PDB file of N, CA, C and O in Angstrom:
ATOM      1  N   MET P1070     108.169 117.280 128.384  1.00 80.00           N
ATOM      2  CA  MET P1070     107.483 116.006 128.468  1.00 80.00           C
ATOM      3  C   MET P1070     106.739 115.953 129.815  1.00 80.00           C
ATOM      4  O   MET P1070     107.335 116.229 130.851  1.00 80.00           O
ATOM      5  N   PRO P1071     105.469 115.611 129.772  1.00 87.00           N
ATOM      6  CA  PRO P1071     104.691 115.563 131.019  1.00 87.00           C
ATOM      7  C   PRO P1071     105.161 114.434 131.944  1.00 87.00           C
ATOM      8  O   PRO P1071     105.744 113.447 131.491  1.00 87.00           O
ATOM      9  N   ARG P1072     104.890 114.623 133.206  1.00 93.00           N
ATOM     10  CA  ARG P1072     105.344 113.661 134.214  1.00 93.00           C
ATOM     11  C   ARG P1072     104.759 112.268 133.979  1.00 93.00           C
ATOM     12  O   ARG P1072     105.459 111.272 134.132  1.00 93.00           O
ATOM     13  N   ILE P1073     103.494 112.187 133.586  1.00 93.00           N
ATOM     14  CA  ILE P1073     102.875 110.875 133.379  1.00 93.00           C
ATOM     15  C   ILE P1073     103.555 110.135 132.236  1.00 93.00           C
ATOM     16  O   ILE P1073     103.680 108.903 132.259  1.00 93.00           O
ATOM     17  N   ALA P1074     104.027 110.871 131.243  1.00 93.00           N
ATOM     18  CA  ALA P1074     104.741 110.236 130.132  1.00 93.00           C
ATOM     19  C   ALA P1074     106.071 109.654 130.607  1.00 93.00           C
ATOM     20  O   ALA P1074     106.469 108.567 130.173  1.00 93.00           O
ATOM     21  N   LEU P1075     106.742 110.359 131.489  1.00 95.00           N
ATOM     22  CA  LEU P1075     108.009 109.848 132.026  1.00 95.00           C
ATOM     23  C   LEU P1075     107.784 108.588 132.865  1.00 95.00           C
ATOM     24  O   LEU P1075     108.559 107.633 132.792  1.00 95.00           O
ATOM     25  N   VAL P1076     106.714 108.598 133.656  1.00 96.00           N
ATOM     26  CA  VAL P1076     106.416 107.436 134.500  1.00 96.00           C
ATOM     27  C   VAL P1076     106.065 106.229 133.637  1.00 96.00           C
ATOM     28  O   VAL P1076     106.567 105.126 133.863  1.00 96.00           O
ATOM     29  N   THR P1077     105.200 106.427 132.641  1.00 96.00           N
ATOM     30  CA  THR P1077     104.822 105.297 131.793  1.00 96.00           C
ATOM     31  C   THR P1077     106.003 104.806 130.949  1.00 96.00           C
ATOM     32  O   THR P1077     106.117 103.611 130.685  1.00 96.00           O
ATOM     33  N   LEU P1078     106.884 105.721 130.563  1.00 95.00           N
ATOM     34  CA  LEU P1078     108.083 105.308 129.832  1.00 95.00           C
ATOM     35  C   LEU P1078     108.988 104.453 130.720  1.00 95.00           C
ATOM     36  O   LEU P1078     109.534 103.428 130.267  1.00 95.00           O
ATOM     37  N   ALA P1079     109.133 104.847 131.978  1.00 97.00           N
ATOM     38  CA  ALA P1079     109.942 104.067 132.911  1.00 97.00           C
ATOM     39  C   ALA P1079     109.333 102.669 133.132  1.00 97.00           C
ATOM     40  O   ALA P1079     110.058 101.671 133.156  1.00 97.00           O
ATOM     41  N   VAL P1080     108.020 102.615 133.274  1.00 97.00           N
ATOM     42  CA  VAL P1080     107.350 101.321 133.458  1.00 97.00           C
ATOM     43  C   VAL P1080     107.526 100.462 132.205  1.00 97.00           C
ATOM     44  O   VAL P1080     107.745  99.254 132.289  1.00 97.00           O
ATOM     45  N   CYS P1081     107.465 101.085 131.045  1.00 96.00           N
ATOM     46  CA  CYS P1081     107.661 100.350 129.791  1.00 96.00           C
ATOM     47  C   CYS P1081     109.067  99.738 129.720  1.00 96.00           C
ATOM     48  O   CYS P1081     109.214  98.563 129.362  1.00 96.00           O
ATOM     49  N   VAL P1082     110.061 100.523 130.059  1.00 97.00           N
ATOM     50  CA  VAL P1082     111.447 100.022 130.024  1.00 97.00           C
ATOM     51  C   VAL P1082     111.629  98.881 131.020  1.00 97.00           C
ATOM     52  O   VAL P1082     112.250  97.847 130.711  1.00 97.00           O
ATOM     53  N   LEU P1083     111.069  99.042 132.212  1.00 97.00           N
ATOM     54  CA  LEU P1083     111.182  97.982 133.218  1.00 97.00           C
ATOM     55  C   LEU P1083     110.424  96.724 132.798  1.00 97.00           C
ATOM     56  O   LEU P1083     110.888  95.603 133.055  1.00 97.00           O
ATOM     57  N   ALA P1084     109.285  96.886 132.135  1.00 97.00           N
ATOM     58  CA  ALA P1084     108.525  95.724 131.666  1.00 97.00           C
ATOM     59  C   ALA P1084     109.281  94.979 130.572  1.00 97.00           C
ATOM     60  O   ALA P1084     109.279  93.743 130.533  1.00 97.00           O
ATOM     61  N   VAL P1085     109.940  95.706 129.697  1.00 97.00           N
ATOM     62  CA  VAL P1085     110.742  95.053 128.659  1.00 97.00           C
ATOM     63  C   VAL P1085     111.895  94.282 129.291  1.00 97.00           C
ATOM     64  O   VAL P1085     112.190  93.146 128.903  1.00 97.00           O
ATOM     65  N   ALA P1086     112.550  94.888 130.273  1.00 97.00           N
ATOM     66  CA  ALA P1086     113.648  94.193 130.959  1.00 97.00           C
ATOM     67  C   ALA P1086     113.134  92.943 131.673  1.00 97.00           C
ATOM     68  O   ALA P1086     113.784  91.894 131.627  1.00 97.00           O
ATOM     69  N   ALA P1087     111.982  93.038 132.310  1.00 97.00           N
ATOM     70  CA  ALA P1087     111.403  91.880 132.997  1.00 97.00           C
ATOM     71  C   ALA P1087     111.029  90.791 131.993  1.00 97.00           C
ATOM     72  O   ALA P1087     111.187  89.588 132.276  1.00 97.00           O
ATOM     73  N   ALA P1088     110.534  91.181 130.822  1.00 97.00           N
ATOM     74  CA  ALA P1088     110.196  90.200 129.789  1.00 97.00           C
ATOM     75  C   ALA P1088     111.438  89.461 129.308  1.00 97.00           C
ATOM     76  O   ALA P1088     111.421  88.234 129.150  1.00 97.00           O
ATOM     77  N   VAL P1089     112.512  90.202 129.108  1.00 97.00           N
ATOM     78  CA  VAL P1089     113.760  89.570 128.657  1.00 97.00           C
ATOM     79  C   VAL P1089     114.256  88.576 129.698  1.00 97.00           C
ATOM     80  O   VAL P1089     114.620  87.437 129.376  1.00 97.00           O
ATOM     81  N   VAL P1090     114.255  88.988 130.955  1.00 97.00           N
ATOM     82  CA  VAL P1090     114.710  88.099 132.026  1.00 97.00           C
ATOM     83  C   VAL P1090     113.817  86.861 132.113  1.00 97.00           C
ATOM     84  O   VAL P1090     114.307  85.736 132.255  1.00 97.00           O
ATOM     85  N   SER P1091     112.511  87.043 131.994  1.00 97.00           N
ATOM     86  CA  SER P1091     111.589  85.915 132.074  1.00 97.00           C
ATOM     87  C   SER P1091     111.832  84.922 130.943  1.00 97.00           C
ATOM     88  O   SER P1091     111.854  83.712 131.165  1.00 97.00           O
ATOM     89  N   PHE P1092     111.993  85.442 129.725  1.00 96.00           N
ATOM     90  CA  PHE P1092     112.208  84.543 128.597  1.00 96.00           C
ATOM     91  C   PHE P1092     113.565  83.854 128.663  1.00 96.00           C
ATOM     92  O   PHE P1092     113.697  82.686 128.284  1.00 96.00           O
ATOM     93  N   VAL P1093     114.578  84.547 129.165  1.00 96.00           N
ATOM     94  CA  VAL P1093     115.899  83.927 129.305  1.00 96.00           C
ATOM     95  C   VAL P1093     115.847  82.785 130.310  1.00 96.00           C
ATOM     96  O   VAL P1093     116.490  81.754 130.130  1.00 96.00           O
ATOM     97  N   GLN P1094     115.048  82.967 131.358  1.00 96.00           N
ATOM     98  CA  GLN P1094     114.925  81.917 132.370  1.00 96.00           C
ATOM     99  C   GLN P1094     113.970  80.802 131.937  1.00 96.00           C
ATOM    100  O   GLN P1094     113.785  79.837 132.669  1.00 96.00           O
ATOM    101  N   GLY P1095     113.359  80.944 130.779  1.00 94.00           N
ATOM    102  CA  GLY P1095     112.484  79.906 130.263  1.00 94.00           C
ATOM    103  C   GLY P1095     111.057  79.992 130.763  1.00 94.00           C
ATOM    104  O   GLY P1095     110.297  79.035 130.624  1.00 94.00           O
ATOM    105  N   SER P1096     110.666  81.127 131.300  1.00 92.00           N
ATOM    106  CA  SER P1096     109.320  81.293 131.825  1.00 92.00           C
ATOM    107  C   SER P1096     108.425  81.945 130.773  1.00 92.00           C
ATOM    108  O   SER P1096     108.816  82.910 130.116  1.00 92.00           O
ATOM    109  N   TRP P1097     107.217  81.421 130.648  1.00 92.00           N
ATOM    110  CA  TRP P1097     106.247  81.992 129.721  1.00 92.00           C
ATOM    111  C   TRP P1097     105.547  83.209 130.320  1.00 92.00           C
ATOM    112  O   TRP P1097     104.715  83.829 129.673  1.00 92.00           O
ATOM    113  N   LEU P1098     105.862  83.548 131.558  1.00 94.00           N
ATOM    114  CA  LEU P1098     105.293  84.736 132.184  1.00 94.00           C
ATOM    115  C   LEU P1098     105.741  86.014 131.473  1.00 94.00           C
ATOM    116  O   LEU P1098     105.116  87.063 131.614  1.00 94.00           O
ATOM    117  N   GLY P1099     106.772  85.908 130.682  1.00 93.00           N
ATOM    118  CA  GLY P1099     107.265  87.050 129.918  1.00 93.00           C
ATOM    119  C   GLY P1099     106.229  87.626 128.979  1.00 93.00           C
ATOM    120  O   GLY P1099     106.290  88.803 128.623  1.00 93.00           O
ATOM    121  N   ILE P1100     105.263  86.812 128.568  1.00 96.00           N
ATOM    122  CA  ILE P1100     104.202  87.294 127.682  1.00 96.00           C
ATOM    123  C   ILE P1100     103.406  88.407 128.377  1.00 96.00           C
ATOM    124  O   ILE P1100     103.035  89.400 127.753  1.00 96.00           O
ATOM    125  N   VAL P1101     103.173  88.246 129.662  1.00 96.00           N
ATOM    126  CA  VAL P1101     102.455  89.276 130.421  1.00 96.00           C
ATOM    127  C   VAL P1101     103.260  90.568 130.438  1.00 96.00           C
ATOM    128  O   VAL P1101     102.712  91.663 130.271  1.00 96.00           O
ATOM    129  N   TRP P1102     104.563  90.454 130.587  1.00 96.00           N
ATOM    130  CA  TRP P1102     105.416  91.643 130.594  1.00 96.00           C
ATOM    131  C   TRP P1102     105.431  92.324 129.231  1.00 96.00           C
ATOM    132  O   TRP P1102     105.475  93.554 129.140  1.00 96.00           O
ATOM    133  N   VAL P1103     105.395  91.548 128.168  1.00 97.00           N
ATOM    134  CA  VAL P1103     105.351  92.128 126.820  1.00 97.00           C
ATOM    135  C   VAL P1103     104.050  92.898 126.626  1.00 97.00           C
ATOM    136  O   VAL P1103     104.037  94.003 126.072  1.00 97.00           O
ATOM    137  N   LEU P1104     102.940  92.321 127.083  1.00 97.00           N
ATOM    138  CA  LEU P1104     101.656  93.017 126.971  1.00 97.00           C
ATOM    139  C   LEU P1104     101.655  94.309 127.778  1.00 97.00           C
ATOM    140  O   LEU P1104     101.134  95.337 127.325  1.00 97.00           O
ATOM    141  N   LEU P1105     102.245  94.274 128.968  1.00 97.00           N
ATOM    142  CA  LEU P1105     102.324  95.484 129.797  1.00 97.00           C
ATOM    143  C   LEU P1105     103.200  96.539 129.118  1.00 97.00           C
ATOM    144  O   LEU P1105     102.886  97.737 129.156  1.00 97.00           O
ATOM    145  N   ALA P1106     104.268  96.111 128.489  1.00 97.00           N
ATOM    146  CA  ALA P1106     105.145  97.050 127.786  1.00 97.00           C
ATOM    147  C   ALA P1106     104.393  97.707 126.624  1.00 97.00           C
ATOM    148  O   ALA P1106     104.528  98.919 126.383  1.00 97.00           O
ATOM    149  N   GLY P1107     103.600  96.940 125.921  1.00 97.00           N
ATOM    150  CA  GLY P1107     102.799  97.498 124.828  1.00 97.00           C
ATOM    151  C   GLY P1107     101.799  98.515 125.320  1.00 97.00           C
ATOM    152  O   GLY P1107     101.616  99.580 124.720  1.00 97.00           O
ATOM    153  N   LEU P1108     101.129  98.202 126.394  1.00 97.00           N
ATOM    154  CA  LEU P1108     100.141  99.109 126.973  1.00 97.00           C
ATOM    155  C   LEU P1108     100.794 100.424 127.422  1.00 97.00           C
ATOM    156  O   LEU P1108     100.314 101.513 127.101  1.00 97.00           O
ATOM    157  N   THR P1109     101.900 100.318 128.131  1.00 97.00           N
ATOM    158  CA  THR P1109     102.540 101.532 128.647  1.00 97.00           C
ATOM    159  C   THR P1109     103.201 102.348 127.538  1.00 97.00           C
ATOM    160  O   THR P1109     103.264 103.570 127.643  1.00 97.00           O
ATOM    161  N   SER P1110     103.660 101.693 126.473  1.00 96.00           N
ATOM    162  CA  SER P1110     104.217 102.475 125.369  1.00 96.00           C
ATOM    163  C   SER P1110     103.123 103.280 124.685  1.00 96.00           C
ATOM    164  O   SER P1110     103.350 104.444 124.291  1.00 96.00           O
ATOM    165  N   ASN P1111     101.927 102.709 124.557  1.00 97.00           N
ATOM    166  CA  ASN P1111     100.816 103.469 123.992  1.00 97.00           C
ATOM    167  C   ASN P1111     100.412 104.624 124.904  1.00 97.00           C
ATOM    168  O   ASN P1111     100.083 105.715 124.429  1.00 97.00           O
ATOM    169  N   MET P1112     100.417 104.382 126.214  1.00 95.00           N
ATOM    170  CA  MET P1112     100.085 105.446 127.157  1.00 95.00           C
ATOM    171  C   MET P1112     101.107 106.583 127.066  1.00 95.00           C
ATOM    172  O   MET P1112     100.740 107.759 127.140  1.00 95.00           O
ATOM    173  N   THR P1113     102.373 106.241 126.899  1.00 95.00           N
ATOM    174  CA  THR P1113     103.419 107.255 126.762  1.00 95.00           C
ATOM    175  C   THR P1113     103.198 108.076 125.504  1.00 95.00           C
ATOM    176  O   THR P1113     103.247 109.305 125.531  1.00 95.00           O
ATOM    177  N   PHE P1114     102.940 107.391 124.404  1.00 96.00           N
ATOM    178  CA  PHE P1114     102.708 108.063 123.122  1.00 96.00           C
ATOM    179  C   PHE P1114     101.523 109.025 123.218  1.00 96.00           C
ATOM    180  O   PHE P1114     101.596 110.178 122.771  1.00 96.00           O
ATOM    181  N   LEU P1115     100.432 108.571 123.815  1.00 95.00           N
ATOM    182  CA  LEU P1115      99.250 109.418 123.905  1.00 95.00           C
ATOM    183  C   LEU P1115      99.471 110.614 124.838  1.00 95.00           C
ATOM    184  O   LEU P1115      98.978 111.711 124.571  1.00 95.00           O
ATOM    185  N   ALA P1116     100.207 110.431 125.909  1.00 94.00           N
ATOM    186  CA  ALA P1116     100.491 111.544 126.819  1.00 94.00           C
ATOM    187  C   ALA P1116     101.349 112.604 126.137  1.00 94.00           C
ATOM    188  O   ALA P1116     101.107 113.808 126.284  1.00 94.00           O
ATOM    189  N   ILE P1117     102.328 112.170 125.375  1.00 94.00           N
ATOM    190  CA  ILE P1117     103.182 113.121 124.649  1.00 94.00           C
ATOM    191  C   ILE P1117     102.374 113.836 123.577  1.00 94.00           C
ATOM    192  O   ILE P1117     102.485 115.046 123.395  1.00 94.00           O
ATOM    193  N   ARG P1118     101.546 113.091 122.879  1.00 94.00           N
ATOM    194  CA  ARG P1118     100.721 113.681 121.833  1.00 94.00           C
ATOM    195  C   ARG P1118      99.739 114.709 122.415  1.00 94.00           C
ATOM    196  O   ARG P1118      99.536 115.786 121.838  1.00 94.00           O
ATOM    197  N   ARG P1119      99.141 114.397 123.544  1.00 93.00           N
ATOM    198  CA  ARG P1119      98.212 115.324 124.195  1.00 93.00           C
ATOM    199  C   ARG P1119      98.949 116.589 124.645  1.00 93.00           C
ATOM    200  O   ARG P1119      98.426 117.698 124.505  1.00 93.00           O
ATOM    201  N   ASP P1120     100.157 116.428 125.170  1.00 92.00           N
ATOM    202  CA  ASP P1120     100.931 117.574 125.626  1.00 92.00           C
ATOM    203  C   ASP P1120     101.321 118.476 124.447  1.00 92.00           C
ATOM    204  O   ASP P1120     101.224 119.700 124.546  1.00 92.00           O
ATOM    205  N   ARG P1121     101.734 117.879 123.335  1.00 91.00           N
ATOM    206  CA  ARG P1121     102.096 118.673 122.169  1.00 91.00           C
ATOM    207  C   ARG P1121     100.889 119.413 121.602  1.00 91.00           C
ATOM    208  O   ARG P1121     101.002 120.559 121.170  1.00 91.00           O
ATOM    209  N   ALA P1122      99.737 118.758 121.587  1.00 90.00           N
ATOM    210  CA  ALA P1122      98.519 119.397 121.073  1.00 90.00           C
ATOM    211  C   ALA P1122      98.117 120.572 121.962  1.00 90.00           C
ATOM    212  O   ALA P1122      97.669 121.608 121.474  1.00 90.00           O
ATOM    213  N   ALA P1123      98.288 120.422 123.266  1.00 89.00           N
ATOM    214  CA  ALA P1123      97.936 121.513 124.189  1.00 89.00           C
ATOM    215  C   ALA P1123      98.901 122.694 124.022  1.00 89.00           C
ATOM    216  O   ALA P1123      98.474 123.836 124.141  1.00 89.00           O
ATOM    217  N   LYS P1124     100.164 122.405 123.784  1.00 88.00           N
ATOM    218  CA  LYS P1124     101.148 123.478 123.652  1.00 88.00           C
ATOM    219  C   LYS P1124     100.989 124.257 122.355  1.00 88.00           C
ATOM    220  O   LYS P1124     101.235 125.448 122.309  1.00 88.00           O
ATOM    221  N   THR P1125     100.591 123.590 121.291  1.00 87.00           N
ATOM    222  CA  THR P1125     100.444 124.259 120.004  1.00 87.00           C
ATOM    223  C   THR P1125      99.059 124.863 119.822  1.00 87.00           C
ATOM    224  O   THR P1125      98.786 125.464 118.781  1.00 87.00           O
ATOM    225  N   GLY P1126      98.184 124.669 120.805  1.00 78.00           N
ATOM    226  CA  GLY P1126      96.846 125.210 120.696  1.00 78.00           C
ATOM    227  C   GLY P1126      96.003 124.446 119.714  1.00 78.00           C
ATOM    228  O   GLY P1126      95.175 125.007 119.009  1.00 78.00           O
ATOM    229  N   GLY P1127      96.212 123.148 119.655  1.00 63.00           N
ATOM    230  CA  GLY P1127      95.508 122.304 118.699  1.00 63.00           C
ATOM    231  C   GLY P1127      94.103 121.938 119.134  1.00 63.00           C
ATOM    232  O   GLY P1127      93.716 120.780 119.123  1.00 63.00           O
ATOM    233  N   GLY P1128      93.325 122.899 119.524  1.00 58.00           N
ATOM    234  CA  GLY P1128      91.925 122.637 119.861  1.00 58.00           C
ATOM    235  C   GLY P1128      91.754 122.346 121.346  1.00 58.00           C
ATOM    236  O   GLY P1128      92.330 123.017 122.193  1.00 58.00           O
ATOM    237  N   THR P1129      90.971 121.341 121.650  1.00 60.00           N
ATOM    238  CA  THR P1129      90.611 121.055 123.040  1.00 60.00           C
ATOM    239  C   THR P1129      91.629 120.180 123.732  1.00 60.00           C
ATOM    240  O   THR P1129      91.472 119.895 124.909  1.00 60.00           O
ATOM    241  N   GLY P1130      92.636 119.702 123.029  1.00 56.00           N
ATOM    242  CA  GLY P1130      93.597 118.809 123.637  1.00 56.00           C
ATOM    243  C   GLY P1130      93.185 117.361 123.552  1.00 56.00           C
ATOM    244  O   GLY P1130      93.782 116.492 124.168  1.00 56.00           O
ATOM    245  N   SER P1131      92.156 117.078 122.781  1.00 61.00           N
ATOM    246  CA  SER P1131      91.673 115.713 122.637  1.00 61.00           C
ATOM    247  C   SER P1131      92.678 114.910 121.815  1.00 61.00           C
ATOM    248  O   SER P1131      93.217 115.402 120.823  1.00 61.00           O
ATOM    249  N   VAL P1132      92.913 113.671 122.226  1.00 64.00           N
ATOM    250  CA  VAL P1132      93.845 112.831 121.489  1.00 64.00           C
ATOM    251  C   VAL P1132      93.135 112.037 120.413  1.00 64.00           C
ATOM    252  O   VAL P1132      93.781 111.389 119.596  1.00 64.00           O
ATOM    253  N   THR P1133      91.819 112.084 120.375  1.00 67.00           N
ATOM    254  CA  THR P1133      91.088 111.284 119.396  1.00 67.00           C
ATOM    255  C   THR P1133      90.567 112.109 118.238  1.00 67.00           C
ATOM    256  O   THR P1133      90.124 111.547 117.249  1.00 67.00           O
ATOM    257  N   GLY P1134      90.609 113.397 118.353  1.00 57.00           N
ATOM    258  CA  GLY P1134      89.992 114.194 117.273  1.00 57.00           C
ATOM    259  C   GLY P1134      90.779 115.300 116.813  1.00 57.00           C
ATOM    260  O   GLY P1134      91.670 115.703 116.396  1.00 57.00           O
TER     261      GLY P1134
END
């Protein structure tokens, strides 16, 4: 797993924890944390997908094609 995937996964887990804490305390700021968790989970997925494509020789390593 590439380093950037590990970092984004860690940020995703921390954002989910922050969202839970925010909602438990009654703050609507948790919505921002949920959005950040969604963004970082997609970044993690794409980094892993790019790494797997590069390892298997799946072309140029593009995640879109």
